[in-house]
Amino acid sequence: MVGTSRLFARLQVSVSVGRINGPGFGQYASLNRATYATALSTSNFTGNKGGPDRGGRGAFVRRPRREPGEPRTEKMDSQQDWSAVYPSAASFRPGSVPLPVRMGYPVKGGVPSEKRGNLELIKIPNFLHLTPAAIKKHCEALKPFCTEWPAGLDSDGDLDKHLPIRIETTDYVSAGPSVRNPAARVVTLRVRLSSLNLDEHAREKMLKLLGDRYCKDTDILTITTDSCPLKQQNTDYAMYLLTVLYHEAWKTEAWESEMTRADRREYIWEDSASQHNVLDTLARMATPVPGEGVGEGVGEGEAPPREVLLARPEVQQYRDSVTRLKNEGESEGATLRYREAVKKLLSL
Amino acid sequence: MAAPVRFTRIVCAMARISSGIPLLGLRSLNACRGHRSSQTLRASFHRASSLALTSSQITVTDEPDTLFQKVSVLVKGHDRSVLDSYEFFATMAAKELGITLGNVFEPPKDVLRLTLLKSIHIFKKHRVQYEMRTHYRCLELFRLTGSTAQVYLEYIQRNLPEGVAMEVSKIAVAKVPEHILQPMWEEPTADNAPSPTADLKG
């Protein structure tokens, strides 16, 4: 009759817990003396083995427990090739790193725990595979794949002249359930309007079409596209928008001839009500300034001609102040400048 | 029976080669494209010198290289010392590859704090607070070609430690395309030029 053999090996984890001192440091204190040796322990199980006639099938081979050998650190040469020990990213192995590293919050009156069995050292990412020597080796191997920057484009001015379009894209790298990031499809295209071939009418029409997308101070047009799902599609769409804007700006429609003063983007003083008023006022004042080029046809008491009036410095100053007020809005400086211009004009 | 043997031999060869340069793998990288944008710029080609790889994996194509005015690498992590080490690695790699480094700085950290109830039921006065700190490090690189940027970024990203995220923003420069150099209308001020809007209205 075959006796049932209940032979089983039990995984024996030996963890001895040290002193627990202080609040909240239980887990650290327990690591002081904790070892992580998991060993197949067979020494306790002779009882159920059965008689000596149990050979073959049910025999549990009693493997003699091997003692762990000397750690590799003892045999390491100080001039060894470290990139052979850590050729790529790996967790910390205390037997392979010949440094007396200590890590962990110390017990009161103690020191941080040693490296053997130290979970904190295993948890933290290490850069043992990226020593300066290893980085140099890697870069030597990578250098043939790199290309040089062209010589004629060293300054930003050169770049703006030859390559005025800037396309900004962003890539994201992170760990997670998915490698995709929907924010990676956003593309921003920037270009200076001065680098595009535009005449006066085209520039005005372009500025009207752009609206908010144009920055007056830097003369940069910004087009941001994110309506397509892929980055390549968004760059193509941005270039398409630029092309359409450009060609539409050069087109003159039939209804553009109906543009009134109110439709204009900026206030122009020439041929405006303000200019008429000024000329009328000055004509009524009608004191010809000595030194002005008054024609022979004008006698005393008659108003000087329009061009002469317009060329006067006070009129120019008035024109500048009114244009600034209308275009840039009301501010204290602008209003004060207008006041000064009016005073000078009317010689108050 | 011969087929599996042959396959193993190939696998062994690959393992040997890939252990020498663990980062590159055996895909042939399309590198070293010449830049052809204008006459003032010279195209430069690199050929593989003696490498450990069995055959030359570098292919040279005529496709013009993209040019990046600026590549900005922002790494985010929860541990500042890991980012310190990574910054040392990335700056050294950039220097070794001959890339002009701009500003390397540390934007201020973001802390997300949560105050939650400690107990699942009642005990409103007893709460527990958690916080998540995100540290940043930013490297700015200027004037890279597309090939160099690809090589550098791939090297950097393959050695990104666990728990660290990266955002790479690139500013590519390009010429004004040919179709925008001149307006396509014959006479720009002709009022009877057919416009697409007129057709739609009709």
PDB file of N, CA and C in Angstrom, chain B residues 131-191:
ATOM      1  N   GLU B 131      -0.217  65.300  -0.511  1.00  0.00           N
ATOM      2  CA  GLU B 131       0.265  66.240  -1.515  1.00  0.00           C
ATOM      3  C   GLU B 131       1.082  65.492  -2.553  1.00  0.00           C
ATOM      4  N   MET B 132       1.032  66.014  -3.776  1.00  0.00           N
ATOM      5  CA  MET B 132       1.841  65.440  -4.858  1.00  0.00           C
ATOM      6  C   MET B 132       2.709  66.549  -5.408  1.00  0.00           C
ATOM      7  N   ARG B 133       4.003  66.343  -5.327  1.00  0.00           N
ATOM      8  CA  ARG B 133       4.929  67.372  -5.793  1.00  0.00           C
ATOM      9  C   ARG B 133       5.443  66.993  -7.161  1.00  0.00           C
ATOM     10  N   THR B 134       5.354  67.944  -8.089  1.00  0.00           N
ATOM     11  CA  THR B 134       5.921  67.703  -9.414  1.00  0.00           C
ATOM     12  C   THR B 134       7.062  68.681  -9.615  1.00  0.00           C
ATOM     13  N   HIS B 135       8.266  68.146  -9.771  1.00  0.00           N
ATOM     14  CA  HIS B 135       9.430  68.990 -10.018  1.00  0.00           C
ATOM     15  C   HIS B 135       9.693  69.026 -11.511  1.00  0.00           C
ATOM     16  N   TYR B 136      10.279  70.113 -11.967  1.00  0.00           N
ATOM     17  CA  TYR B 136      10.524  70.281 -13.399  1.00  0.00           C
ATOM     18  C   TYR B 136      11.983  70.585 -13.644  1.00  0.00           C
ATOM     19  N   ARG B 137      12.405  70.277 -14.848  1.00  0.00           N
ATOM     20  CA  ARG B 137      13.732  70.698 -15.291  1.00  0.00           C
ATOM     21  C   ARG B 137      13.607  70.968 -16.776  1.00  0.00           C
ATOM     22  N   CYS B 138      14.211  72.076 -17.235  1.00  0.00           N
ATOM     23  CA  CYS B 138      14.049  72.433 -18.644  1.00  0.00           C
ATOM     24  C   CYS B 138      15.405  72.625 -19.289  1.00  0.00           C
ATOM     25  N   LEU B 139      15.596  71.989 -20.447  1.00  0.00           N
ATOM     26  CA  LEU B 139      16.826  72.180 -21.223  1.00  0.00           C
ATOM     27  C   LEU B 139      16.436  72.804 -22.539  1.00  0.00           C
ATOM     28  N   GLU B 140      17.175  73.826 -22.939  1.00  0.00           N
ATOM     29  CA  GLU B 140      16.902  74.417 -24.242  1.00  0.00           C
ATOM     30  C   GLU B 140      18.091  74.187 -25.151  1.00  0.00           C
ATOM     31  N   LEU B 141      17.817  73.667 -26.321  1.00  0.00           N
ATOM     32  CA  LEU B 141      18.879  73.401 -27.292  1.00  0.00           C
ATOM     33  C   LEU B 141      18.591  74.245 -28.509  1.00  0.00           C
ATOM     34  N   PHE B 142      19.636  74.813 -29.096  1.00  0.00           N
ATOM     35  CA  PHE B 142      19.427  75.705 -30.225  1.00  0.00           C
ATOM     36  C   PHE B 142      20.115  75.175 -31.460  1.00  0.00           C
ATOM     37  N   ARG B 143      19.506  75.449 -32.591  1.00  0.00           N
ATOM     38  CA  ARG B 143      20.081  75.167 -33.906  1.00  0.00           C
ATOM     39  C   ARG B 143      20.506  73.708 -34.052  1.00  0.00           C
ATOM     40  N   LEU B 144      19.483  72.867 -34.188  1.00  0.00           N
ATOM     41  CA  LEU B 144      19.717  71.442 -34.435  1.00  0.00           C
ATOM     42  C   LEU B 144      19.177  71.088 -35.791  1.00  0.00           C
ATOM     43  N   THR B 145      19.814  70.126 -36.431  1.00  0.00           N
ATOM     44  CA  THR B 145      19.195  69.579 -37.632  1.00  0.00           C
ATOM     45  C   THR B 145      18.236  68.473 -37.205  1.00  0.00           C
ATOM     46  N   GLY B 146      17.382  68.069 -38.157  1.00  0.00           N
ATOM     47  CA  GLY B 146      16.395  67.042 -37.854  1.00  0.00           C
ATOM     48  C   GLY B 146      17.023  65.736 -37.455  1.00  0.00           C
ATOM     49  N   SER B 147      18.096  65.355 -38.148  1.00  0.00           N
ATOM     50  CA  SER B 147      18.744  64.078 -37.821  1.00  0.00           C
ATOM     51  C   SER B 147      19.332  64.123 -36.425  1.00  0.00           C
ATOM     52  N   THR B 148      20.042  65.203 -36.131  1.00  0.00           N
ATOM     53  CA  THR B 148      20.661  65.324 -34.806  1.00  0.00           C
ATOM     54  C   THR B 148      19.602  65.329 -33.719  1.00  0.00           C
ATOM     55  N   ALA B 149      18.513  66.061 -33.986  1.00  0.00           N
ATOM     56  CA  ALA B 149      17.455  66.124 -32.980  1.00  0.00           C
ATOM     57  C   ALA B 149      16.855  64.747 -32.753  1.00  0.00           C
ATOM     58  N   GLN B 150      16.668  64.020 -33.849  1.00  0.00           N
ATOM     59  CA  GLN B 150      16.072  62.691 -33.715  1.00  0.00           C
ATOM     60  C   GLN B 150      16.984  61.771 -32.913  1.00  0.00           C
ATOM     61  N   VAL B 151      18.290  61.831 -33.227  1.00  0.00           N
ATOM     62  CA  VAL B 151      19.245  60.971 -32.522  1.00  0.00           C
ATOM     63  C   VAL B 151      19.285  61.333 -31.041  1.00  0.00           C
ATOM     64  N   TYR B 152      19.421  62.622 -30.759  1.00  0.00           N
ATOM     65  CA  TYR B 152      19.549  63.060 -29.363  1.00  0.00           C
ATOM     66  C   TYR B 152      18.291  62.737 -28.573  1.00  0.00           C
ATOM     67  N   LEU B 153      17.128  63.053 -29.167  1.00  0.00           N
ATOM     68  CA  LEU B 153      15.885  62.825 -28.431  1.00  0.00           C
ATOM     69  C   LEU B 153      15.640  61.347 -28.219  1.00  0.00           C
ATOM     70  N   GLU B 154      15.990  60.538 -29.203  1.00  0.00           N
ATOM     71  CA  GLU B 154      15.767  59.104 -28.997  1.00  0.00           C
ATOM     72  C   GLU B 154      16.677  58.593 -27.885  1.00  0.00           C
ATOM     73  N   TYR B 155      17.925  59.048 -27.868  1.00  0.00           N
ATOM     74  CA  TYR B 155      18.859  58.631 -26.821  1.00  0.00           C
ATOM     75  C   TYR B 155      18.347  59.056 -25.450  1.00  0.00           C
ATOM     76  N   ILE B 156      17.910  60.315 -25.377  1.00  0.00           N
ATOM     77  CA  ILE B 156      17.412  60.844 -24.106  1.00  0.00           C
ATOM     78  C   ILE B 156      16.178  60.079 -23.646  1.00  0.00           C
ATOM     79  N   GLN B 157      15.282  59.807 -24.571  1.00  0.00           N
ATOM     80  CA  GLN B 157      14.008  59.225 -24.182  1.00  0.00           C
ATOM     81  C   GLN B 157      14.140  57.756 -23.841  1.00  0.00           C
ATOM     82  N   ARG B 158      15.083  57.062 -24.483  1.00  0.00           N
ATOM     83  CA  ARG B 158      15.257  55.663 -24.103  1.00  0.00           C
ATOM     84  C   ARG B 158      15.851  55.541 -22.721  1.00  0.00           C
ATOM     85  N   ASN B 159      16.571  56.565 -22.275  1.00  0.00           N
ATOM     86  CA  ASN B 159      17.155  56.509 -20.938  1.00  0.00           C
ATOM     87  C   ASN B 159      16.376  57.315 -19.930  1.00  0.00           C
ATOM     88  N   LEU B 160      15.117  57.583 -20.249  1.00  0.00           N
ATOM     89  CA  LEU B 160      14.285  58.319 -19.292  1.00  0.00           C
ATOM     90  C   LEU B 160      13.982  57.397 -18.114  1.00  0.00           C
ATOM     91  N   PRO B 161      14.240  57.828 -16.891  1.00  0.00           N
ATOM     92  CA  PRO B 161      13.996  56.922 -15.759  1.00  0.00           C
ATOM     93  C   PRO B 161      12.502  56.704 -15.545  1.00  0.00           C
ATOM     94  N   GLU B 162      12.204  55.655 -14.785  1.00  0.00           N
ATOM     95  CA  GLU B 162      10.799  55.373 -14.508  1.00  0.00           C
ATOM     96  C   GLU B 162      10.254  56.479 -13.608  1.00  0.00           C
ATOM     97  N   GLY B 163       9.032  56.865 -13.854  1.00  0.00           N
ATOM     98  CA  GLY B 163       8.407  57.895 -13.044  1.00  0.00           C
ATOM     99  C   GLY B 163       8.708  59.299 -13.503  1.00  0.00           C
ATOM    100  N   VAL B 164       9.352  59.444 -14.641  1.00  0.00           N
ATOM    101  CA  VAL B 164       9.667  60.775 -15.161  1.00  0.00           C
ATOM    102  C   VAL B 164       8.979  60.931 -16.508  1.00  0.00           C
ATOM    103  N   ALA B 165       8.336  62.075 -16.715  1.00  0.00           N
ATOM    104  CA  ALA B 165       7.670  62.339 -17.986  1.00  0.00           C
ATOM    105  C   ALA B 165       8.414  63.456 -18.701  1.00  0.00           C
ATOM    106  N   MET B 166       8.208  63.546 -19.984  1.00  0.00           N
ATOM    107  CA  MET B 166       8.936  64.537 -20.766  1.00  0.00           C
ATOM    108  C   MET B 166       8.013  65.203 -21.771  1.00  0.00           C
ATOM    109  N   GLU B 167       8.220  66.518 -21.982  1.00  0.00           N
ATOM    110  CA  GLU B 167       7.539  67.215 -23.068  1.00  0.00           C
ATOM    111  C   GLU B 167       8.609  67.862 -23.920  1.00  0.00           C
ATOM    112  N   VAL B 168       8.520  67.634 -25.203  1.00  0.00           N
ATOM    113  CA  VAL B 168       9.519  68.203 -26.106  1.00  0.00           C
ATOM    114  C   VAL B 168       8.800  69.175 -27.019  1.00  0.00           C
ATOM    115  N   SER B 169       9.166  70.466 -26.975  1.00  0.00           N
ATOM    116  CA  SER B 169       8.580  71.394 -27.944  1.00  0.00           C
ATOM    117  C   SER B 169       9.652  71.818 -28.920  1.00  0.00           C
ATOM    118  N   LYS B 170       9.330  71.679 -30.203  1.00  0.00           N
ATOM    119  CA  LYS B 170      10.309  71.969 -31.239  1.00  0.00           C
ATOM    120  C   LYS B 170       9.794  73.125 -32.073  1.00  0.00           C
ATOM    121  N   ILE B 171      10.699  74.028 -32.455  1.00  0.00           N
ATOM    122  CA  ILE B 171      10.345  75.094 -33.392  1.00  0.00           C
ATOM    123  C   ILE B 171      11.126  74.827 -34.673  1.00  0.00           C
ATOM    124  N   ALA B 172      10.404  74.363 -35.692  1.00  0.00           N
ATOM    125  CA  ALA B 172      11.053  74.076 -36.970  1.00  0.00           C
ATOM    126  C   ALA B 172      10.992  75.320 -37.835  1.00  0.00           C
ATOM    127  N   VAL B 173      12.050  75.540 -38.613  1.00  0.00           N
ATOM    128  CA  VAL B 173      12.054  76.692 -39.517  1.00  0.00           C
ATOM    129  C   VAL B 173      11.889  76.180 -40.933  1.00  0.00           C
ATOM    130  N   ALA B 174      11.195  76.956 -41.731  1.00  0.00           N
ATOM    131  CA  ALA B 174      10.949  76.525 -43.104  1.00  0.00           C
ATOM    132  C   ALA B 174      10.948  77.740 -44.013  1.00  0.00           C
ATOM    133  N   LYS B 175      11.184  77.459 -45.304  1.00  0.00           N
ATOM    134  CA  LYS B 175      11.120  78.530 -46.290  1.00  0.00           C
ATOM    135  C   LYS B 175       9.674  78.880 -46.562  1.00  0.00           C
ATOM    136  N   VAL B 176       9.474  80.072 -47.143  1.00  0.00           N
ATOM    137  CA  VAL B 176       8.147  80.401 -47.657  1.00  0.00           C
ATOM    138  C   VAL B 176       7.899  79.499 -48.873  1.00  0.00           C
ATOM    139  N   PRO B 177       6.809  78.749 -48.886  1.00  0.00           N
ATOM    140  CA  PRO B 177       6.618  77.815 -49.999  1.00  0.00           C
ATOM    141  C   PRO B 177       6.439  78.547 -51.335  1.00  0.00           C
ATOM    142  N   GLU B 178       6.691  77.829 -52.439  1.00  0.00           N
ATOM    143  CA  GLU B 178       6.697  78.486 -53.749  1.00  0.00           C
ATOM    144  C   GLU B 178       5.353  79.079 -54.094  1.00  0.00           C
ATOM    145  N   HIS B 179       4.272  78.418 -53.627  1.00  0.00           N
ATOM    146  CA  HIS B 179       2.970  78.904 -54.054  1.00  0.00           C
ATOM    147  C   HIS B 179       2.551  80.165 -53.308  1.00  0.00           C
ATOM    148  N   ILE B 180       3.356  80.618 -52.345  1.00  0.00           N
ATOM    149  CA  ILE B 180       3.004  81.864 -51.669  1.00  0.00           C
ATOM    150  C   ILE B 180       3.940  82.997 -52.102  1.00  0.00           C
ATOM    151  N   LEU B 181       4.895  82.712 -52.981  1.00  0.00           N
ATOM    152  CA  LEU B 181       5.827  83.772 -53.343  1.00  0.00           C
ATOM    153  C   LEU B 181       5.158  84.834 -54.203  1.00  0.00           C
ATOM    154  N   GLN B 182       4.278  84.397 -55.113  1.00  0.00           N
ATOM    155  CA  GLN B 182       3.607  85.340 -56.000  1.00  0.00           C
ATOM    156  C   GLN B 182       2.115  85.091 -55.917  1.00  0.00           C
ATOM    157  N   PRO B 183       1.321  86.151 -56.036  1.00  0.00           N
ATOM    158  CA  PRO B 183      -0.123  85.900 -56.079  1.00  0.00           C
ATOM    159  C   PRO B 183      -0.494  85.194 -57.363  1.00  0.00           C
ATOM    160  N   MET B 184      -1.521  84.368 -57.289  1.00  0.00           N
ATOM    161  CA  MET B 184      -1.820  83.544 -58.450  1.00  0.00           C
ATOM    162  C   MET B 184      -2.767  84.224 -59.428  1.00  0.00           C
ATOM    163  N   TRP B 185      -3.300  85.386 -59.040  1.00  0.00           N
ATOM    164  CA  TRP B 185      -4.207  86.052 -59.950  1.00  0.00           C
ATOM    165  C   TRP B 185      -3.395  86.751 -61.020  1.00  0.00           C
ATOM    166  N   GLU B 186      -3.966  86.823 -62.239  1.00  0.00           N
ATOM    167  CA  GLU B 186      -3.240  87.421 -63.362  1.00  0.00           C
ATOM    168  C   GLU B 186      -3.035  88.906 -63.119  1.00  0.00           C
ATOM    169  N   GLU B 187      -4.178  89.617 -62.907  1.00  0.00           N
ATOM    170  CA  GLU B 187      -4.073  91.039 -62.589  1.00  0.00           C
ATOM    171  C   GLU B 187      -4.727  91.258 -61.244  1.00  0.00           C
ATOM    172  N   PRO B 188      -3.961  91.621 -60.289  1.00  0.00           N
ATOM    173  CA  PRO B 188      -4.526  91.679 -58.931  1.00  0.00           C
ATOM    174  C   PRO B 188      -5.656  92.677 -58.775  1.00  0.00           C
ATOM    175  N   THR B 189      -5.683  93.753 -59.613  1.00  0.00           N
ATOM    176  CA  THR B 189      -6.712  94.775 -59.411  1.00  0.00           C
ATOM    177  C   THR B 189      -7.859  94.648 -60.390  1.00  0.00           C
ATOM    178  N   ALA B 190      -7.880  93.535 -61.191  1.00  0.00           N
ATOM    179  CA  ALA B 190      -8.958  93.383 -62.175  1.00  0.00           C
ATOM    180  C   ALA B 190     -10.259  93.098 -61.451  1.00  0.00           C
ATOM    181  N   ASP B 191     -11.297  93.923 -61.750  1.00  0.00           N
ATOM    182  CA  ASP B 191     -12.563  93.722 -61.051  1.00  0.00           C
ATOM    183  C   ASP B 191     -13.343  92.574 -61.627  1.00  0.00           C
TER     184      ASP B 191
END
